[in-house]
Coordinates of C-alpha atoms in Angstrom, one line a residue:
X34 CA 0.0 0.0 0.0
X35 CA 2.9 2.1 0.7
X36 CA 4.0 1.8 -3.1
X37 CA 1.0 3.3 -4.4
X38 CA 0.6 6.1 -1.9
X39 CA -2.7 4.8 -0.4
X40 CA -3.8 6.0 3.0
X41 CA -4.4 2.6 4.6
X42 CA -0.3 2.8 4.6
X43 CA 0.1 5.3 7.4
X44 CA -0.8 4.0 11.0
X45 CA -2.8 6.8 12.1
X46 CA -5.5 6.4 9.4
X47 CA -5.9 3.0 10.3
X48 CA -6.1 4.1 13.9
X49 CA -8.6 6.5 13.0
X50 CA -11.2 3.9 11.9
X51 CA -10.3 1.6 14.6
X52 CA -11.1 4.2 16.9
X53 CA -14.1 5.6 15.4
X54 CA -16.6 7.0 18.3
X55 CA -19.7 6.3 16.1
X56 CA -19.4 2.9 16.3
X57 CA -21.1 0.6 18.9
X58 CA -18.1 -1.3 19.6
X59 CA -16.9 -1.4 23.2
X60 CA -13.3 -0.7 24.0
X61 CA -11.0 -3.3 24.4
X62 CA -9.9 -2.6 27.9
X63 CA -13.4 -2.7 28.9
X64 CA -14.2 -6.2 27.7
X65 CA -10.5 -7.2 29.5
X66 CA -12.0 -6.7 32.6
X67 CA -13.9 -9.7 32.3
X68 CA -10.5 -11.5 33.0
X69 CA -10.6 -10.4 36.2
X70 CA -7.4 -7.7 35.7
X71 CA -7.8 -4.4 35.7
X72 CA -5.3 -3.5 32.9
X73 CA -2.8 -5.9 30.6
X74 CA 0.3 -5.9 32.1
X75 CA 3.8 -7.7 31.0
X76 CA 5.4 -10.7 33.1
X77 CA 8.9 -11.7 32.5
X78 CA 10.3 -11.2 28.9
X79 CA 10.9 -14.6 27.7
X80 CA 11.2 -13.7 23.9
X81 CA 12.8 -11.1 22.1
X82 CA 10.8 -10.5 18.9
X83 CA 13.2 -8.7 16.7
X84 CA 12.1 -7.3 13.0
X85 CA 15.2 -7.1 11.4
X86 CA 13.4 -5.3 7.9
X87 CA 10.0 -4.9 6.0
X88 CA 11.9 -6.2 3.0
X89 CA 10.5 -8.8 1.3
X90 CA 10.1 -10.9 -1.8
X91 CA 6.4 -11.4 -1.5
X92 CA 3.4 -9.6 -1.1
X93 CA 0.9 -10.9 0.5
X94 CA -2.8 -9.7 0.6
X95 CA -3.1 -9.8 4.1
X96 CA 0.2 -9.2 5.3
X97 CA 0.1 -6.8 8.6
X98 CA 3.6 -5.4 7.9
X99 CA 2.5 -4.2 4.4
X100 CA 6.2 -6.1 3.5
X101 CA 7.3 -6.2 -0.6
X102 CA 10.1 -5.7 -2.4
X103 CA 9.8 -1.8 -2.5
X104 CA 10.5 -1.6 1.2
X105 CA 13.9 -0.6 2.4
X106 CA 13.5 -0.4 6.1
X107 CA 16.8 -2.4 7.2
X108 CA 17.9 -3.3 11.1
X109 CA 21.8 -2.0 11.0
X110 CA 24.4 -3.9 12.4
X111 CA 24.3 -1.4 15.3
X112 CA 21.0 -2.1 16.2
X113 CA 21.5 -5.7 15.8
X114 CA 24.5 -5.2 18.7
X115 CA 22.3 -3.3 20.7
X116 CA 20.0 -6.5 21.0
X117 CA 23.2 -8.6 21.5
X118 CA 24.2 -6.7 24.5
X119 CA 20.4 -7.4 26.0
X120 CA 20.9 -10.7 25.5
X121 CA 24.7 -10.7 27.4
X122 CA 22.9 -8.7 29.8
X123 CA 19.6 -11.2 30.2
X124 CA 18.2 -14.4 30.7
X125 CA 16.2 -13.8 27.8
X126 CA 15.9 -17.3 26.5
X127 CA 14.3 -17.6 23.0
X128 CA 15.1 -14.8 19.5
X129 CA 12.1 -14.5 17.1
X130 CA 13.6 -13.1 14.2
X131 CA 10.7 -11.7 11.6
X132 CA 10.6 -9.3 8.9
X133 CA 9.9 -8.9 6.1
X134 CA 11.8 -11.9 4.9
X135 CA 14.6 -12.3 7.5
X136 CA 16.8 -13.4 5.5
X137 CA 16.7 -10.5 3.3
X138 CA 19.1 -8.6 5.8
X139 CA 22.7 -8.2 4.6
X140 CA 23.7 -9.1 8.2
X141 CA 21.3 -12.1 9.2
X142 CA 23.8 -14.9 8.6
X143 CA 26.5 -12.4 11.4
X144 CA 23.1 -12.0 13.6
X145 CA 22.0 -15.7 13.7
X146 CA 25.8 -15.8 14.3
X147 CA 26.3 -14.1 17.4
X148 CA 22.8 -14.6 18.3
X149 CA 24.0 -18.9 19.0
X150 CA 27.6 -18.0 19.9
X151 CA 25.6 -16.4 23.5
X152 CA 23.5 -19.6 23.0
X153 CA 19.7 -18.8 22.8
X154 CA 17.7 -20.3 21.1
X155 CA 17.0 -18.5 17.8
X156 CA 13.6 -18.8 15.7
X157 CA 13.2 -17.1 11.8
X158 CA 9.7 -16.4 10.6
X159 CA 10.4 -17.7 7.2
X160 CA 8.4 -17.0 4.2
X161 CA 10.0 -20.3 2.8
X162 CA 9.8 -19.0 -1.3
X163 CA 12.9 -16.8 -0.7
X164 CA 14.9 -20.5 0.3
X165 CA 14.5 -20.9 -3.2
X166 CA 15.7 -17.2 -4.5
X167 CA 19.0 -16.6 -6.1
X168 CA 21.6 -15.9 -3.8
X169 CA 20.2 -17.6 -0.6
X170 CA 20.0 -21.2 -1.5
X171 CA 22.6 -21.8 1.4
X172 CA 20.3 -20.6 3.8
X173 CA 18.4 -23.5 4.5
X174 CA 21.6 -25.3 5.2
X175 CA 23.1 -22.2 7.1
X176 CA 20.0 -22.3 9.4
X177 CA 19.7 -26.5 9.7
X178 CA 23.6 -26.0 11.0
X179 CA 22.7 -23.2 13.4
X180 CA 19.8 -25.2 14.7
X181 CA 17.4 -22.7 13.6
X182 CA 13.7 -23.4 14.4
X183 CA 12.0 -22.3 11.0
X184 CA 8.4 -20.7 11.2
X185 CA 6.4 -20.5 8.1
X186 CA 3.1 -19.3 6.9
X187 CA 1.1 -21.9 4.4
X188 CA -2.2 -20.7 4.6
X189 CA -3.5 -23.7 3.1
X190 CA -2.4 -27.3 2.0
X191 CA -3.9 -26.5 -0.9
X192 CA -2.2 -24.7 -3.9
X193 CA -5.6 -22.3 -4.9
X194 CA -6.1 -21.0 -1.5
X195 CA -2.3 -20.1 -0.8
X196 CA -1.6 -18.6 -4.3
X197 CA -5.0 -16.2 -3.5
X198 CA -3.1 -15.2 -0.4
X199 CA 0.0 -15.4 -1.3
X200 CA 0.7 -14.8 -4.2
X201 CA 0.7 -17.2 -8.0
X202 CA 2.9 -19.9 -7.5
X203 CA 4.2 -19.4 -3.7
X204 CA 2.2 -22.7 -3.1
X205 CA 4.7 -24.9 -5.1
X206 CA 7.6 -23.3 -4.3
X207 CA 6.9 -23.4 -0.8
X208 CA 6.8 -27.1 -1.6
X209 CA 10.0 -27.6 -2.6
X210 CA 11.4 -25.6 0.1
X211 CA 9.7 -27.8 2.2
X212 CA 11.2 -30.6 0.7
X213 CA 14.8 -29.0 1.0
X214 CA 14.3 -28.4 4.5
X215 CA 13.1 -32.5 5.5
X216 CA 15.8 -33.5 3.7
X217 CA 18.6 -31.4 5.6
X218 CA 16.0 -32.8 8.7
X219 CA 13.7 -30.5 9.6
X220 CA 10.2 -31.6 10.5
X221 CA 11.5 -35.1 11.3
X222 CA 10.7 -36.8 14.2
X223 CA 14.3 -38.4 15.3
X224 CA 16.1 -34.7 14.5
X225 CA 16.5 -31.5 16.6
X226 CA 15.4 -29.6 13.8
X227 CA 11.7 -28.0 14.0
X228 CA 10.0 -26.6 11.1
X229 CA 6.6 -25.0 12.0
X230 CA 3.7 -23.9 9.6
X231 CA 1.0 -21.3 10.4
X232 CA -2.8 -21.3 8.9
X233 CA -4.7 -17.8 8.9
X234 CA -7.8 -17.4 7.2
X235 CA -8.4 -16.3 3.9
X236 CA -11.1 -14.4 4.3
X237 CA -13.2 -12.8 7.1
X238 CA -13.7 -15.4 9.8
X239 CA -11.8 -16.9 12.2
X240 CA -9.2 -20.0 12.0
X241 CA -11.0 -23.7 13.1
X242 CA -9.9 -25.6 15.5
X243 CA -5.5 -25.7 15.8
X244 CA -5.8 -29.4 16.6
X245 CA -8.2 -30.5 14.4
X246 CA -6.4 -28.6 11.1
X247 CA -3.3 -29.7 12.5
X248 CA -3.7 -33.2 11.7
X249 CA -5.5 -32.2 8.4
X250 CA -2.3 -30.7 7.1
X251 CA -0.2 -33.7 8.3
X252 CA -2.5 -35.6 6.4
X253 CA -2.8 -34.2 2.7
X254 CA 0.9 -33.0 2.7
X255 CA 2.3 -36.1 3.3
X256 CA -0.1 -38.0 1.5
X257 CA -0.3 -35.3 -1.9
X258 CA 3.6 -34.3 -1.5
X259 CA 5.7 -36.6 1.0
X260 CA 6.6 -33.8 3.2
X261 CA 6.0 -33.7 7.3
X262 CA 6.4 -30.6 9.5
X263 CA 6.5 -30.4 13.5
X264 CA 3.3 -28.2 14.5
X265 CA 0.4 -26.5 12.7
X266 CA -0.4 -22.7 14.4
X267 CA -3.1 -21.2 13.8
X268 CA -3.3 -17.2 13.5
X269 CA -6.3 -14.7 13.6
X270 CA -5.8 -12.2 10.7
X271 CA -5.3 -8.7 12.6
X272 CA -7.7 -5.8 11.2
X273 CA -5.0 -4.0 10.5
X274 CA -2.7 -2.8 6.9
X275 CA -3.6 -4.7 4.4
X276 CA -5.8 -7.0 5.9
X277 CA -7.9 -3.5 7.2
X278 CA -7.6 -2.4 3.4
X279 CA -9.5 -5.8 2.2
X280 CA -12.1 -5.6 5.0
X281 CA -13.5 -2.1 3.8
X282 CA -12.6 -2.9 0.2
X283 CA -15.1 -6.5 1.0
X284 CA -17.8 -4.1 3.3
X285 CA -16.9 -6.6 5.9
X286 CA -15.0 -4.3 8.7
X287 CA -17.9 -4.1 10.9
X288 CA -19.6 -7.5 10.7
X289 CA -15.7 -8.6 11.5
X290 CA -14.8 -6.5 14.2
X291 CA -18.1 -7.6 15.7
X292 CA -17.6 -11.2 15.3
X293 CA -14.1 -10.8 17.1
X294 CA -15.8 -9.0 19.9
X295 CA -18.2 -11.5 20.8
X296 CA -15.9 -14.1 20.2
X297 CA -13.6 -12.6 23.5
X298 CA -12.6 -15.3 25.4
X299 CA -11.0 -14.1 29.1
X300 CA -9.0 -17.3 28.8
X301 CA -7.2 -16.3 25.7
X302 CA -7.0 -12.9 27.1
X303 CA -4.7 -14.4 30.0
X304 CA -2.5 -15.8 28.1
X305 CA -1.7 -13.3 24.6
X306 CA 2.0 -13.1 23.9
X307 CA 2.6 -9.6 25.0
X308 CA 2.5 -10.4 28.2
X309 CA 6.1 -12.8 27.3
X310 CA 7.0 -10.9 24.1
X311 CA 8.8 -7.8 23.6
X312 CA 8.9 -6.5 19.9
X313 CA 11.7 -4.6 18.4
X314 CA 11.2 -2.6 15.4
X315 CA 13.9 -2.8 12.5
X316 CA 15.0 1.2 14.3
X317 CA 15.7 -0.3 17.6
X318 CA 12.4 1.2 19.0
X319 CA 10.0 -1.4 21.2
X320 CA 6.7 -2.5 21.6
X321 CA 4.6 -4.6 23.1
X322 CA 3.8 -6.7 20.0
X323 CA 4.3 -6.8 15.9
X324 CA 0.8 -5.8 15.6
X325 CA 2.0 -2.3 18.0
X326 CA 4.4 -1.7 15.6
X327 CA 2.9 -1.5 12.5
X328 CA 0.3 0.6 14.1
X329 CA 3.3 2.4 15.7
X330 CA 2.1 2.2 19.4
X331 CA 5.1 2.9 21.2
X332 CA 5.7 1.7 25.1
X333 CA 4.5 4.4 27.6
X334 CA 3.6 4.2 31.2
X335 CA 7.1 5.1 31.9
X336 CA 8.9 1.9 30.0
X337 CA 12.2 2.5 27.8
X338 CA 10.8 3.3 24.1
X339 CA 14.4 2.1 22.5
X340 CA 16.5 -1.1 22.6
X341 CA 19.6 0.9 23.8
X342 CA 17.8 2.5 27.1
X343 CA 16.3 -1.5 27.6
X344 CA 15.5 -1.7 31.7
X345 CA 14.6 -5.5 31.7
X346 CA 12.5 -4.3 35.2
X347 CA 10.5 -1.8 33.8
X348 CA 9.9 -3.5 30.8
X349 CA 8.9 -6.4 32.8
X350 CA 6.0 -4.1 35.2
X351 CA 5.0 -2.3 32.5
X352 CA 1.4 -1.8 31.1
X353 CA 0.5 -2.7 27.8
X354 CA -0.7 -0.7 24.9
X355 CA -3.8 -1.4 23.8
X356 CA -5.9 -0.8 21.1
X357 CA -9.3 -2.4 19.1
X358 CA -6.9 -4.4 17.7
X359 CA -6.0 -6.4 20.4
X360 CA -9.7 -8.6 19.8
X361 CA -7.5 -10.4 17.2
X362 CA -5.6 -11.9 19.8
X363 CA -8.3 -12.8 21.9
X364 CA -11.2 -14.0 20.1
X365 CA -12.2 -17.7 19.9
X366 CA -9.1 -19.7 20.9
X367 CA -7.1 -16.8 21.1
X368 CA -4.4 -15.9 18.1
X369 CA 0.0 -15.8 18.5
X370 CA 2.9 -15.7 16.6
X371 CA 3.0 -19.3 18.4
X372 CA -0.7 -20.1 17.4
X373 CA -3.9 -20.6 19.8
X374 CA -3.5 -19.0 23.5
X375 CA -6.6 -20.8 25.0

């Protein structure tokens, strides 16, 4: 959206009809009461969610980073050793590197690097196709000898529904990516090696059951293509960017907004991944999720707003940033960048 100069590209438009008074629609931290807290606030940081660039080789029609090939918002390398030095100074456990396509930084293979030599465990949200791109096809083998967990969106095991989403032809060559990636072990059993897909809908409604699809996608892409994966998540597309832009396009904003809000569940609530997570935008700043900083919602409440000021205690009493948004997360069985909360 960005490209073509559309409104829906800046975040305070979006805000602006997420937020619109003449709706009926309560407000999010209203309906969180039903939990039984008062406010969302963060626990301990367990993950350090780092977008590393909103470059990518795809673009996706629901994509909440509004990603392509025209971006060229980058993470430096002095960034990137600003969240190094959190980590020396941390227990942080767990690095979820997204983009973007990840790998599309010049310095992911030095990050990933430095990233293990301080051992954490280190996770790429993979958009698989650009394993198959000239110039990285030693990626797959770069992250299988890193022990890389590999996270990947296939909205469907079947080709029509992906290649509406994602683009003609991302179906199949997420196919043979996935093939790559068994070989070198991923998805296997009897191997250290985990390669997670993600389902979201395409369209306006909310994903079935994780379990149930789960098994589905075992199923047909073993049976239609020989390949096996580790776990299926499933993920509530956010009404936000581009996703926002096909819900008013569709005249389906309201009717989805209003199916998220009576499809809160207090149980999801408890458990979304802000309270765990804390996102870092390809600048260094930070948020409470991925979905805050496309909208950018910066921290408040008196938390550090950039990597290089990070103050793991206030950052782990702080308050979190919400917004109309947030339903996404905890409608139905409650949506993750690690799939159903509830």
């Amino acid at each position: 959206m960005k490209a073509f100069g559309e409104s829906l590209a800046l975040a305070n438009e979006q805000l602006k009809i997420l937020n619109d008074n003449s709706t009926t629609f309560p407000h999010f931290d209203d309906k969180y009461k039903l939990t039984g807290e008062d406010a969302l606030t963060a626990g301990k940081v367990e993950i350090l969610q780092v977008n590393v660039g909103k470059m990518c080789n795809q673009v996706c029609k629901h994509c909440h980073v509004d990603a392509g090939p025209d971006r060229k918002e980058i993470m430096t390398k002095e960034t990137m050793q600003y969240c190094l030095d959190v980590l020396q100074k941390t227990a942080i456990a767990k690095v979820d590197l997204t983009g973007g396509a990840p790998e599309m930084n010049p310095n992911f293979k030095w990050f990933v690097d430095e990233i293990k030599k301080l051992d954490r465990h280190v996770m790429v949200r993979s958009n698989l196709t650009i394993l198959q791109a000239n110039g990285f096809e030693d990626y797959a083998d770069f992250m299988a000898k890193h022990n890389v967990e590999i996270i990947s969106s296939l909205p469907y095991y079947k080709a029509s529904f992906t290649d509406k989403q994602r683009g003609d032809g991302v179906f199949d060559k997420s196919i043979a990516a996935i093939k790559k990636l068994n070989e070198l072990g991923y998805g296997k059993d009897n191997t250290a090696l985990t390669l997670d897909l993600v389902y979201n809908p395409v369209g306006a409604f909310l994903p079935p059951s994780q379990h149930q699809l789960e098994q589905d996608y075992k199923r047909e892409l073993l049976r239609n293509f020989g390949i096996v994966f580790n776990n299926l998540y499933t993920i509530t597309n956010m009404p936000i960017s581009r996703f926002l832009d096909y819900l008013i396009e569709s005249g389906n904003y309201e009717s989805y907004m209003q199916k998220l809000i009576d499809s809160f569940n207090p149980s999801a609530a408890l458990n979304v991944m802000c309270k765990f997570t804390l996102s870092v935008g390809w600048d260094g700043a930070l948020f409470d999720c991925d979905f805050n900083q496309m909208l950018e919602m910066n921290l408040n409440h008196g938390a550090p707003n950039h990597i290089r000021d990070f103050d793991i205690t206030k950052l782990e009493q702080r308050r979190i940033i919400t917004g109309q948004h947030c339903y996404g997360c905890t409608a139905g069985a409650g949506s993750s960048c690690g799939g159903a909360t509830a």
